[in-house]
PDB file of C-alpha atoms and ligand atoms in Angstrom:
ATOM      1  CA  MET A  28     109.745 103.547  86.058  1.00 47.00           C
ATOM      2  CA  LYS A  29     109.196 102.343  89.577  1.00 63.00           C
ATOM      3  CA  VAL A  30     111.118  99.342  90.775  1.00 61.00           C
ATOM      4  CA  THR A  31     109.195  96.852  92.835  1.00 73.00           C
ATOM      5  CA  ALA A  32     108.969  93.083  93.013  1.00 86.00           C
ATOM      6  CA  ARG A  33     105.228  93.320  93.574  1.00 97.00           C
ATOM      7  CA  LYS A  34     103.151  92.432  90.537  1.00 97.00           C
ATOM      8  CA  PRO A  35     100.321  94.937  90.176  1.00 98.00           C
ATOM      9  CA  VAL A  36      96.768  93.662  90.252  1.00 98.00           C
ATOM     10  CA  ILE A  37      93.961  95.543  88.544  1.00 98.00           C
ATOM     11  CA  ALA A  38      90.555  94.224  89.520  1.00 98.00           C
ATOM     12  CA  GLY A  39      87.125  95.156  88.213  1.00 98.00           C
ATOM     13  CA  ASN A  40      84.405  95.176  90.842  1.00 98.00           C
ATOM     14  CA  TRP A  41      81.182  94.881  88.866  1.00 98.00           C
ATOM     15  CA  LYS A  42      78.996  95.284  91.954  1.00 98.00           C
ATOM     16  CA  MET A  43      75.307  94.563  91.233  1.00 98.00           C
ATOM     17  CA  PHE A  44      75.667  95.090  87.473  1.00 98.00           C
ATOM     18  CA  HIS A  45      75.697  92.663  84.533  1.00 98.00           C
ATOM     19  CA  THR A  46      73.517  89.580  84.212  1.00 98.00           C
ATOM     20  CA  HIS A  47      75.373  86.390  83.364  1.00 98.00           C
ATOM     21  CA  LEU A  48      74.606  87.099  79.690  1.00 98.00           C
ATOM     22  CA  THR A  49      76.118  90.579  79.569  1.00 98.00           C
ATOM     23  CA  ALA A  50      78.966  89.436  81.833  1.00 98.00           C
ATOM     24  CA  ILE A  51      80.036  86.862  79.211  1.00 98.00           C
ATOM     25  CA  GLN A  52      80.077  89.561  76.524  1.00 98.00           C
ATOM     26  CA  VAL A  53      82.097  91.948  78.662  1.00 98.00           C
ATOM     27  CA  VAL A  54      84.764  89.396  79.530  1.00 98.00           C
ATOM     28  CA  GLN A  55      85.041  88.338  75.878  1.00 98.00           C
ATOM     29  CA  LYS A  56      85.395  91.932  74.668  1.00 98.00           C
ATOM     30  CA  LEU A  57      87.917  92.637  77.398  1.00 98.00           C
ATOM     31  CA  SER A  58      90.001  89.624  76.461  1.00 98.00           C
ATOM     32  CA  TYR A  59      90.085  90.640  72.762  1.00 98.00           C
ATOM     33  CA  GLN A  60      91.666  93.923  73.752  1.00 98.00           C
ATOM     34  CA  LEU A  61      94.414  92.517  75.960  1.00 98.00           C
ATOM     35  CA  ASP A  62      97.604  90.808  74.836  1.00 97.00           C
ATOM     36  CA  PRO A  63     100.183  88.615  76.608  1.00 96.00           C
ATOM     37  CA  SER A  64     102.317  91.622  77.570  1.00 97.00           C
ATOM     38  CA  ASP A  65      99.386  93.022  79.538  1.00 97.00           C
ATOM     39  CA  TYR A  66      99.081  89.883  81.657  1.00 98.00           C
ATOM     40  CA  GLU A  67     102.835  89.784  82.099  1.00 97.00           C
ATOM     41  CA  ALA A  68     102.811  93.310  83.496  1.00 97.00           C
ATOM     42  CA  THR A  69      99.611  93.117  85.527  1.00 97.00           C
ATOM     43  CA  GLU A  70      97.250  90.584  86.970  1.00 98.00           C
ATOM     44  CA  VAL A  71      93.784  91.233  85.559  1.00 98.00           C
ATOM     45  CA  VAL A  72      90.776  90.236  87.644  1.00 98.00           C
ATOM     46  CA  VAL A  73      87.033  90.568  87.128  1.00 98.00           C
ATOM     47  CA  CYS A  74      84.614  90.233  90.027  1.00 99.00           C
ATOM     48  CA  PRO A  75      81.112  89.562  88.670  1.00 98.00           C
ATOM     49  CA  ALA A  76      77.953  89.083  90.720  1.00 98.00           C
ATOM     50  CA  PHE A  77      77.511  85.561  92.148  1.00 98.00           C
ATOM     51  CA  THR A  78      74.936  84.735  89.461  1.00 98.00           C
ATOM     52  CA  ALA A  79      77.514  85.328  86.717  1.00 98.00           C
ATOM     53  CA  LEU A  80      80.501  83.536  88.273  1.00 98.00           C
ATOM     54  CA  ARG A  81      79.886  80.152  86.667  1.00 98.00           C
ATOM     55  CA  SER A  82      79.299  81.635  83.201  1.00 98.00           C
ATOM     56  CA  VAL A  83      82.382  83.837  83.385  1.00 98.00           C
ATOM     57  CA  GLN A  84      84.423  80.899  84.704  1.00 98.00           C
ATOM     58  CA  THR A  85      83.474  78.667  81.766  1.00 98.00           C
ATOM     59  CA  THR A  86      84.105  81.523  79.292  1.00 98.00           C
ATOM     60  CA  ILE A  87      87.566  82.135  80.741  1.00 98.00           C
ATOM     61  CA  GLU A  88      88.432  78.433  80.784  1.00 98.00           C
ATOM     62  CA  SER A  89      87.076  77.448  77.392  1.00 97.00           C
ATOM     63  CA  ASP A  90      88.821  80.379  75.670  1.00 96.00           C
ATOM     64  CA  ARG A  91      91.970  79.890  77.806  1.00 97.00           C
ATOM     65  CA  MET A  92      91.928  83.540  78.870  1.00 97.00           C
ATOM     66  CA  HIS A  93      94.446  84.812  81.405  1.00 98.00           C
ATOM     67  CA  ILE A  94      91.837  86.930  83.134  1.00 98.00           C
ATOM     68  CA  LYS A  95      91.360  85.812  86.743  1.00 98.00           C
ATOM     69  CA  LEU A  96      88.044  85.386  88.453  1.00 98.00           C
ATOM     70  CA  GLY A  97      87.093  87.197  91.642  1.00 99.00           C
ATOM     71  CA  ALA A  98      84.036  87.280  93.900  1.00 99.00           C
ATOM     72  CA  GLN A  99      82.622  90.304  95.692  1.00 98.00           C
ATOM     73  CA  ASN A 100      81.765  88.728  99.034  1.00 98.00           C
ATOM     74  CA  VAL A 101      81.714  85.450 100.963  1.00 98.00           C
ATOM     75  CA  TYR A 102      80.365  83.979 104.186  1.00 98.00           C
ATOM     76  CA  TRP A 103      82.894  82.460 106.573  1.00 98.00           C
ATOM     77  CA  GLU A 104      81.177  79.174 107.466  1.00 98.00           C
ATOM     78  CA  PRO A 105      81.936  76.325 105.038  1.00 98.00           C
ATOM     79  CA  ASP A 106      78.293  75.236 104.869  1.00 98.00           C
ATOM     80  CA  GLY A 107      75.127  75.191 106.967  1.00 98.00           C
ATOM     81  CA  ALA A 108      71.710  76.743 107.406  1.00 98.00           C
ATOM     82  CA  PHE A 109      72.616  80.282 106.296  1.00 98.00           C
ATOM     83  CA  THR A 110      69.927  81.193 103.794  1.00 98.00           C
ATOM     84  CA  GLY A 111      71.186  83.392 101.006  1.00 98.00           C
ATOM     85  CA  GLU A 112      74.883  83.101 101.805  1.00 98.00           C
ATOM     86  CA  ILE A 113      77.748  81.723  99.680  1.00 98.00           C
ATOM     87  CA  SER A 114      80.728  79.911 101.237  1.00 98.00           C
ATOM     88  CA  ALA A 115      84.430  79.961 100.426  1.00 98.00           C
ATOM     89  CA  PRO A 116      84.500  76.265  99.345  1.00 98.00           C
ATOM     90  CA  MET A 117      81.685  77.057  96.879  1.00 98.00           C
ATOM     91  CA  LEU A 118      83.752  79.881  95.376  1.00 98.00           C
ATOM     92  CA  ALA A 119      86.956  77.820  95.324  1.00 98.00           C
ATOM     93  CA  LYS A 120      85.155  75.134  93.296  1.00 98.00           C
ATOM     94  CA  LEU A 121      84.412  77.775  90.639  1.00 98.00           C
ATOM     95  CA  ASN A 122      88.148  78.479  90.372  1.00 98.00           C
ATOM     96  CA  VAL A 123      87.713  81.859  91.969  1.00 98.00           C
ATOM     97  CA  SER A 124      91.162  83.323  92.719  1.00 98.00           C
ATOM     98  CA  TYR A 125      90.318  86.542  94.554  1.00 99.00           C
ATOM     99  CA  VAL A 126      87.554  87.511  96.969  1.00 99.00           C
ATOM    100  CA  ILE A 127      86.792  91.107  97.960  1.00 98.00           C
ATOM    101  CA  VAL A 128      86.151  91.346 101.695  1.00 98.00           C
ATOM    102  CA  GLY A 129      84.961  94.355 103.660  1.00 98.00           C
ATOM    103  CA  HIS A 130      84.052  96.617 100.751  1.00 98.00           C
ATOM    104  CA  SER A 131      82.782  99.908 102.167  1.00 97.00           C
ATOM    105  CA  GLU A 132      79.358  99.300 100.608  1.00 97.00           C
ATOM    106  CA  ARG A 133      79.089  96.064 102.590  1.00 98.00           C
ATOM    107  CA  ARG A 134      80.256  97.802 105.728  1.00 98.00           C
ATOM    108  CA  GLN A 135      77.948 100.811 105.322  1.00 96.00           C
ATOM    109  CA  LEU A 136      74.840  99.269 103.750  1.00 97.00           C
ATOM    110  CA  PHE A 137      74.933  95.763 105.223  1.00 97.00           C
ATOM    111  CA  GLY A 138      76.490  96.394 108.620  1.00 97.00           C
ATOM    112  CA  GLU A 139      79.667  94.353 108.181  1.00 98.00           C
ATOM    113  CA  THR A 140      82.018  94.742 111.111  1.00 98.00           C
ATOM    114  CA  ASP A 141      85.802  94.409 111.267  1.00 98.00           C
ATOM    115  CA  GLU A 142      85.293  91.099 113.045  1.00 98.00           C
ATOM    116  CA  TRP A 143      83.210  89.709 110.170  1.00 98.00           C
ATOM    117  CA  VAL A 144      85.748  90.972 107.674  1.00 98.00           C
ATOM    118  CA  ASN A 145      88.470  89.154 109.618  1.00 98.00           C
ATOM    119  CA  ARG A 146      86.505  85.894 109.595  1.00 98.00           C
ATOM    120  CA  LYS A 147      85.855  86.251 105.881  1.00 98.00           C
ATOM    121  CA  ALA A 148      89.522  86.907 105.086  1.00 98.00           C
ATOM    122  CA  LYS A 149      90.496  83.791 107.062  1.00 98.00           C
ATOM    123  CA  ALA A 150      87.905  81.645 105.260  1.00 98.00           C
ATOM    124  CA  VAL A 151      89.157  82.892 101.876  1.00 98.00           C
ATOM    125  CA  LEU A 152      92.782  82.045 102.753  1.00 98.00           C
ATOM    126  CA  ALA A 153      91.861  78.661 104.244  1.00 98.00           C
ATOM    127  CA  ASN A 154      90.315  77.759 100.896  1.00 98.00           C
ATOM    128  CA  GLY A 155      93.359  78.693  98.820  1.00 98.00           C
ATOM    129  CA  MET A 156      92.039  82.008  97.507  1.00 98.00           C
ATOM    130  CA  ILE A 157      93.359  85.539  97.951  1.00 98.00           C
ATOM    131  CA  PRO A 158      91.416  88.152  99.892  1.00 98.00           C
ATOM    132  CA  ILE A 159      91.241  91.760  98.703  1.00 98.00           C
ATOM    133  CA  LEU A 160      90.732  93.445 102.062  1.00 98.00           C
ATOM    134  CA  CYS A 161      89.158  96.880 101.685  1.00 98.00           C
ATOM    135  CA  CYS A 162      89.692  99.845 103.953  1.00 98.00           C
ATOM    136  CA  GLY A 163      89.033 103.564 103.692  1.00 98.00           C
ATOM    137  CA  GLU A 164      87.811 106.620 105.514  1.00 97.00           C
ATOM    138  CA  THR A 165      84.704 108.777 105.221  1.00 95.00           C
ATOM    139  CA  LEU A 166      84.883 112.445 104.264  1.00 93.00           C
ATOM    140  CA  GLU A 167      84.187 113.433 107.895  1.00 94.00           C
ATOM    141  CA  GLN A 168      87.055 111.257 109.113  1.00 96.00           C
ATOM    142  CA  ARG A 169      89.365 112.720 106.494  1.00 94.00           C
ATOM    143  CA  GLU A 170      88.441 116.271 107.413  1.00 92.00           C
ATOM    144  CA  ALA A 171      88.983 115.483 111.092  1.00 96.00           C
ATOM    145  CA  GLY A 172      92.509 114.230 110.268  1.00 95.00           C
ATOM    146  CA  GLU A 173      91.634 110.664 111.278  1.00 97.00           C
ATOM    147  CA  THR A 174      92.436 108.896 108.003  1.00 96.00           C
ATOM    148  CA  ARG A 175      95.616 107.155 109.112  1.00 95.00           C
ATOM    149  CA  SER A 176      94.424 105.963 112.477  1.00 96.00           C
ATOM    150  CA  TRP A 177      91.122 104.781 111.000  1.00 97.00           C
ATOM    151  CA  VAL A 178      92.588 102.715 108.175  1.00 97.00           C
ATOM    152  CA  ALA A 179      95.329 101.390 110.484  1.00 96.00           C
ATOM    153  CA  GLY A 180      92.582 100.129 112.804  1.00 97.00           C
ATOM    154  CA  GLN A 181      90.730  98.476 109.924  1.00 98.00           C
ATOM    155  CA  ILE A 182      93.925  96.774 108.752  1.00 97.00           C
ATOM    156  CA  ALA A 183      94.921  95.546 112.214  1.00 96.00           C
ATOM    157  CA  ALA A 184      91.416  94.179 112.849  1.00 97.00           C
ATOM    158  CA  GLY A 185      90.999  92.711 109.374  1.00 98.00           C
ATOM    159  CA  TRP A 186      94.247  90.724 109.557  1.00 98.00           C
ATOM    160  CA  LYS A 187      94.015  89.809 113.252  1.00 97.00           C
ATOM    161  CA  GLY A 188      95.406  86.316 113.854  1.00 97.00           C
ATOM    162  CA  VAL A 189      96.321  85.786 110.192  1.00 98.00           C
ATOM    163  CA  ASP A 190      99.713  84.218 109.391  1.00 98.00           C
ATOM    164  CA  PRO A 191     102.021  86.988 108.083  1.00 98.00           C
ATOM    165  CA  ALA A 192     102.963  84.803 105.094  1.00 97.00           C
ATOM    166  CA  ASP A 193      99.272  84.709 104.128  1.00 98.00           C
ATOM    167  CA  ILE A 194      99.008  88.477 104.467  1.00 98.00           C
ATOM    168  CA  GLY A 195     102.071  88.811 102.238  1.00 98.00           C
ATOM    169  CA  ARG A 196     100.336  87.015  99.376  1.00 97.00           C
ATOM    170  CA  SER A 197      97.120  88.982  99.873  1.00 98.00           C
ATOM    171  CA  VAL A 198      95.848  92.295  98.570  1.00 98.00           C
ATOM    172  CA  ILE A 199      94.652  95.385 100.402  1.00 98.00           C
ATOM    173  CA  ALA A 200      92.448  97.932  98.643  1.00 98.00           C
ATOM    174  CA  TYR A 201      92.597 101.459  99.976  1.00 98.00           C
ATOM    175  CA  GLU A 202      89.364 103.098  98.916  1.00 97.00           C
ATOM    176  CA  PRO A 203      88.481 106.467 100.433  1.00 96.00           C
ATOM    177  CA  ILE A 204      84.702 106.313 100.703  1.00 95.00           C
ATOM    178  CA  TRP A 205      84.293 109.883  99.454  1.00 91.00           C
ATOM    179  CA  ALA A 206      86.008 108.856  96.195  1.00 92.00           C
ATOM    180  CA  ILE A 207      83.857 105.821  95.384  1.00 90.00           C
ATOM    181  CA  GLY A 208      81.468 106.407  92.503  1.00 88.00           C
ATOM    182  CA  THR A 209      81.749 110.162  92.937  1.00 89.00           C
ATOM    183  CA  GLY A 210      84.141 111.003  90.114  1.00 85.00           C
ATOM    184  CA  ARG A 211      86.339 112.546  92.770  1.00 84.00           C
ATOM    185  CA  ASN A 212      89.536 110.539  93.132  1.00 81.00           C
ATOM    186  CA  ALA A 213      92.260 110.989  95.709  1.00 85.00           C
ATOM    187  CA  THR A 214      95.256 112.731  94.171  1.00 93.00           C
ATOM    188  CA  PRO A 215      98.024 110.266  93.313  1.00 96.00           C
ATOM    189  CA  ASP A 216     100.291 111.838  95.955  1.00 96.00           C
ATOM    190  CA  ASP A 217      97.607 111.617  98.563  1.00 94.00           C
ATOM    191  CA  ALA A 218      96.742 108.010  97.738  1.00 96.00           C
ATOM    192  CA  ASN A 219     100.444 107.134  97.758  1.00 97.00           C
ATOM    193  CA  GLU A 220     100.931 108.693 101.160  1.00 96.00           C
ATOM    194  CA  THR A 221      98.028 106.860 102.776  1.00 96.00           C
ATOM    195  CA  ILE A 222      99.035 103.580 101.139  1.00 98.00           C
ATOM    196  CA  GLY A 223     102.564 104.117 102.465  1.00 97.00           C
ATOM    197  CA  ALA A 224     101.066 104.579 105.928  1.00 97.00           C
ATOM    198  CA  ILE A 225      99.084 101.355 105.510  1.00 97.00           C
ATOM    199  CA  ARG A 226     102.290  99.542 104.535  1.00 98.00           C
ATOM    200  CA  ALA A 227     104.004 100.968 107.630  1.00 97.00           C
ATOM    201  CA  THR A 228     101.128  99.659 109.765  1.00 96.00           C
ATOM    202  CA  VAL A 229     101.541  96.204 108.229  1.00 97.00           C
ATOM    203  CA  ALA A 230     105.308  96.374 108.860  1.00 97.00           C
ATOM    204  CA  GLU A 231     104.802  97.255 112.498  1.00 96.00           C
ATOM    205  CA  ALA A 232     102.241  94.558 113.157  1.00 95.00           C
ATOM    206  CA  PHE A 233     103.428  91.747 110.880  1.00 96.00           C
ATOM    207  CA  GLY A 234     107.035  92.549 109.870  1.00 97.00           C
ATOM    208  CA  GLU A 235     108.909  94.169 106.991  1.00 97.00           C
ATOM    209  CA  VAL A 236     108.901  91.095 104.772  1.00 97.00           C
ATOM    210  CA  THR A 237     105.100  90.951 104.856  1.00 98.00           C
ATOM    211  CA  ALA A 238     104.782  94.697 104.310  1.00 98.00           C
ATOM    212  CA  ASN A 239     107.071  94.570 101.284  1.00 97.00           C
ATOM    213  CA  ALA A 240     105.159  91.674  99.776  1.00 98.00           C
ATOM    214  CA  VAL A 241     101.516  92.692 100.291  1.00 98.00           C
ATOM    215  CA  ARG A 242     100.026  94.442  97.285  1.00 98.00           C
ATOM    216  CA  ILE A 243      98.027  97.555  98.048  1.00 98.00           C
ATOM    217  CA  GLN A 244      95.593  98.877  95.463  1.00 98.00           C
ATOM    218  CA  TYR A 245      93.981 102.257  95.215  1.00 97.00           C
ATOM    219  CA  GLY A 246      90.240 102.386  94.521  1.00 97.00           C
ATOM    220  CA  GLY A 247      87.741 105.197  94.035  1.00 96.00           C
ATOM    221  CA  SER A 248      86.868 106.761  90.664  1.00 95.00           C
ATOM    222  CA  VAL A 249      89.768 105.127  88.816  1.00 96.00           C
ATOM    223  CA  LYS A 250      89.377 105.905  85.102  1.00 97.00           C
ATOM    224  CA  PRO A 251      91.435 105.590  81.909  1.00 98.00           C
ATOM    225  CA  GLY A 252      92.473 109.230  82.412  1.00 97.00           C
ATOM    226  CA  ASN A 253      93.926 108.921  85.918  1.00 96.00           C
ATOM    227  CA  ILE A 254      95.274 105.356  86.131  1.00 98.00           C
ATOM    228  CA  ALA A 255      98.766 106.108  84.777  1.00 98.00           C
ATOM    229  CA  ASP A 256      99.464 108.805  87.356  1.00 97.00           C
ATOM    230  CA  LEU A 257      98.222 106.562  90.146  1.00 97.00           C
ATOM    231  CA  MET A 258     100.300 103.597  88.962  1.00 97.00           C
ATOM    232  CA  ALA A 259     103.416 105.781  88.720  1.00 97.00           C
ATOM    233  CA  GLN A 260     103.379 106.103  92.512  1.00 97.00           C
ATOM    234  CA  PRO A 261     105.836 103.789  94.276  1.00 97.00           C
ATOM    235  CA  GLU A 262     103.401 102.482  96.894  1.00 97.00           C
ATOM    236  CA  ILE A 263     100.420 101.828  94.600  1.00 98.00           C
ATOM    237  CA  ASP A 264     100.310  98.237  93.347  1.00 98.00           C
ATOM    238  CA  GLY A 265      97.161  98.301  91.270  1.00 98.00           C
ATOM    239  CA  ALA A 266      93.564  99.402  91.351  1.00 98.00           C
ATOM    240  CA  LEU A 267      90.129  98.236  92.380  1.00 98.00           C
ATOM    241  CA  VAL A 268      87.855  99.694  89.726  1.00 98.00           C
ATOM    242  CA  GLY A 269      84.075  99.967  89.977  1.00 98.00           C
ATOM    243  CA  GLY A 270      82.155 101.989  87.384  1.00 97.00           C
ATOM    244  CA  ALA A 271      84.888 102.074  84.738  1.00 98.00           C
ATOM    245  CA  SER A 272      85.304  98.277  84.830  1.00 98.00           C
ATOM    246  CA  LEU A 273      81.771  97.676  83.553  1.00 98.00           C
ATOM    247  CA  ASP A 274      82.711  98.779  80.068  1.00 98.00           C
ATOM    248  CA  PRO A 275      85.332  96.551  78.402  1.00 98.00           C
ATOM    249  CA  ASP A 276      86.759  99.472  76.376  1.00 98.00           C
ATOM    250  CA  ASP A 277      87.340 101.572  79.482  1.00 98.00           C
ATOM    251  CA  PHE A 278      88.596  98.672  81.553  1.00 98.00           C
ATOM    252  CA  SER A 279      91.059  97.546  78.896  1.00 98.00           C
ATOM    253  CA  LYS A 280      92.393 101.107  78.684  1.00 98.00           C
ATOM    254  CA  ILE A 281      92.930 101.027  82.432  1.00 98.00           C
ATOM    255  CA  VAL A 282      94.729  97.676  82.280  1.00 98.00           C
ATOM    256  CA  ARG A 283      96.847  98.960  79.360  1.00 98.00           C
ATOM    257  CA  TYR A 284      97.747 102.221  81.104  1.00 97.00           C
ATOM    258  CA  ARG A 285     101.400 101.791  80.050  1.00 93.00           C
ATOM    259  CA  HIS A 286     100.549 102.140  76.344  1.00 91.00           C
TER     260      HIS A 286
HETATM  261  P1  PGA B 306      84.332 103.325  91.540  1.00 67.09           P
HETATM  262  O1  PGA B 306      84.196 102.137  92.624  1.00 67.09           O
HETATM  263  O2  PGA B 306      85.534 102.979  90.686  1.00 67.09           O
HETATM  264  O3  PGA B 306      83.042 103.281  90.776  1.00 67.09           O
HETATM  265  O4  PGA B 306      84.535 104.588  92.294  1.00 67.09           O
HETATM  266  C1  PGA B 306      85.318 101.587  93.239  1.00 67.09           C
HETATM  267  C2  PGA B 306      84.900 100.512  94.228  1.00 67.09           C
HETATM  268  O5  PGA B 306      83.874 100.668  94.897  1.00 67.09           O
HETATM  269  O6  PGA B 306      85.572  99.470  94.349  1.00 67.09           O
END
């Protein structure tokens, strides 16, 4: 058993899957399979597409579920002429608790920069929500031995100018890009080592107290079969789960990894 004051957080990133209709079914099936001890041990978050947020919110609230709601992205301005964007106040009004910022798919496919990620994280915090700040290296960077310096740079830039107390209540997701959706996960030892290095970076830049408080998830091909070994690592405080979170049976097995 590892001893840490940090409560793990296991979040499902549904990406561009599930209409609001299937999203309601998934969250209901997930909730049937979880019991109070699961929520005591772990925070459980689902991050549906924007179009399903309201439906999942009302399902969670009317059935008094302990599942928390997350969003996959946000724009940093509170309102304005920004066609197609969604603001942090809009998400906060839906009782969204967590917002993923800087997912590698947004960085790679939609050109998000560290500076944008920083603005997004600040907007999320300013509206009383918790950012899940993603970082991670490409296969080329890993093979060139640049993993640590690359993720350290992403972390420093992502949290630039943020109050250390706010960072302490936030979440970082370490997701090696080569492990996302590939079925190829980082070994638990490897993930633990890089997450330890991320924590050391946070300690250096923002202090030990912040580094000890911030929860750092692993993400990338997390499945029912590998979650327990990952969670046994002292530095790993949860998981950001893509593919395996779409199915409520798989996702509940991941959440209930202790059983
Ligand atoms: P995966 O995705 O679990 O399907 O690899 C993880 C993520 O992109 O957050």
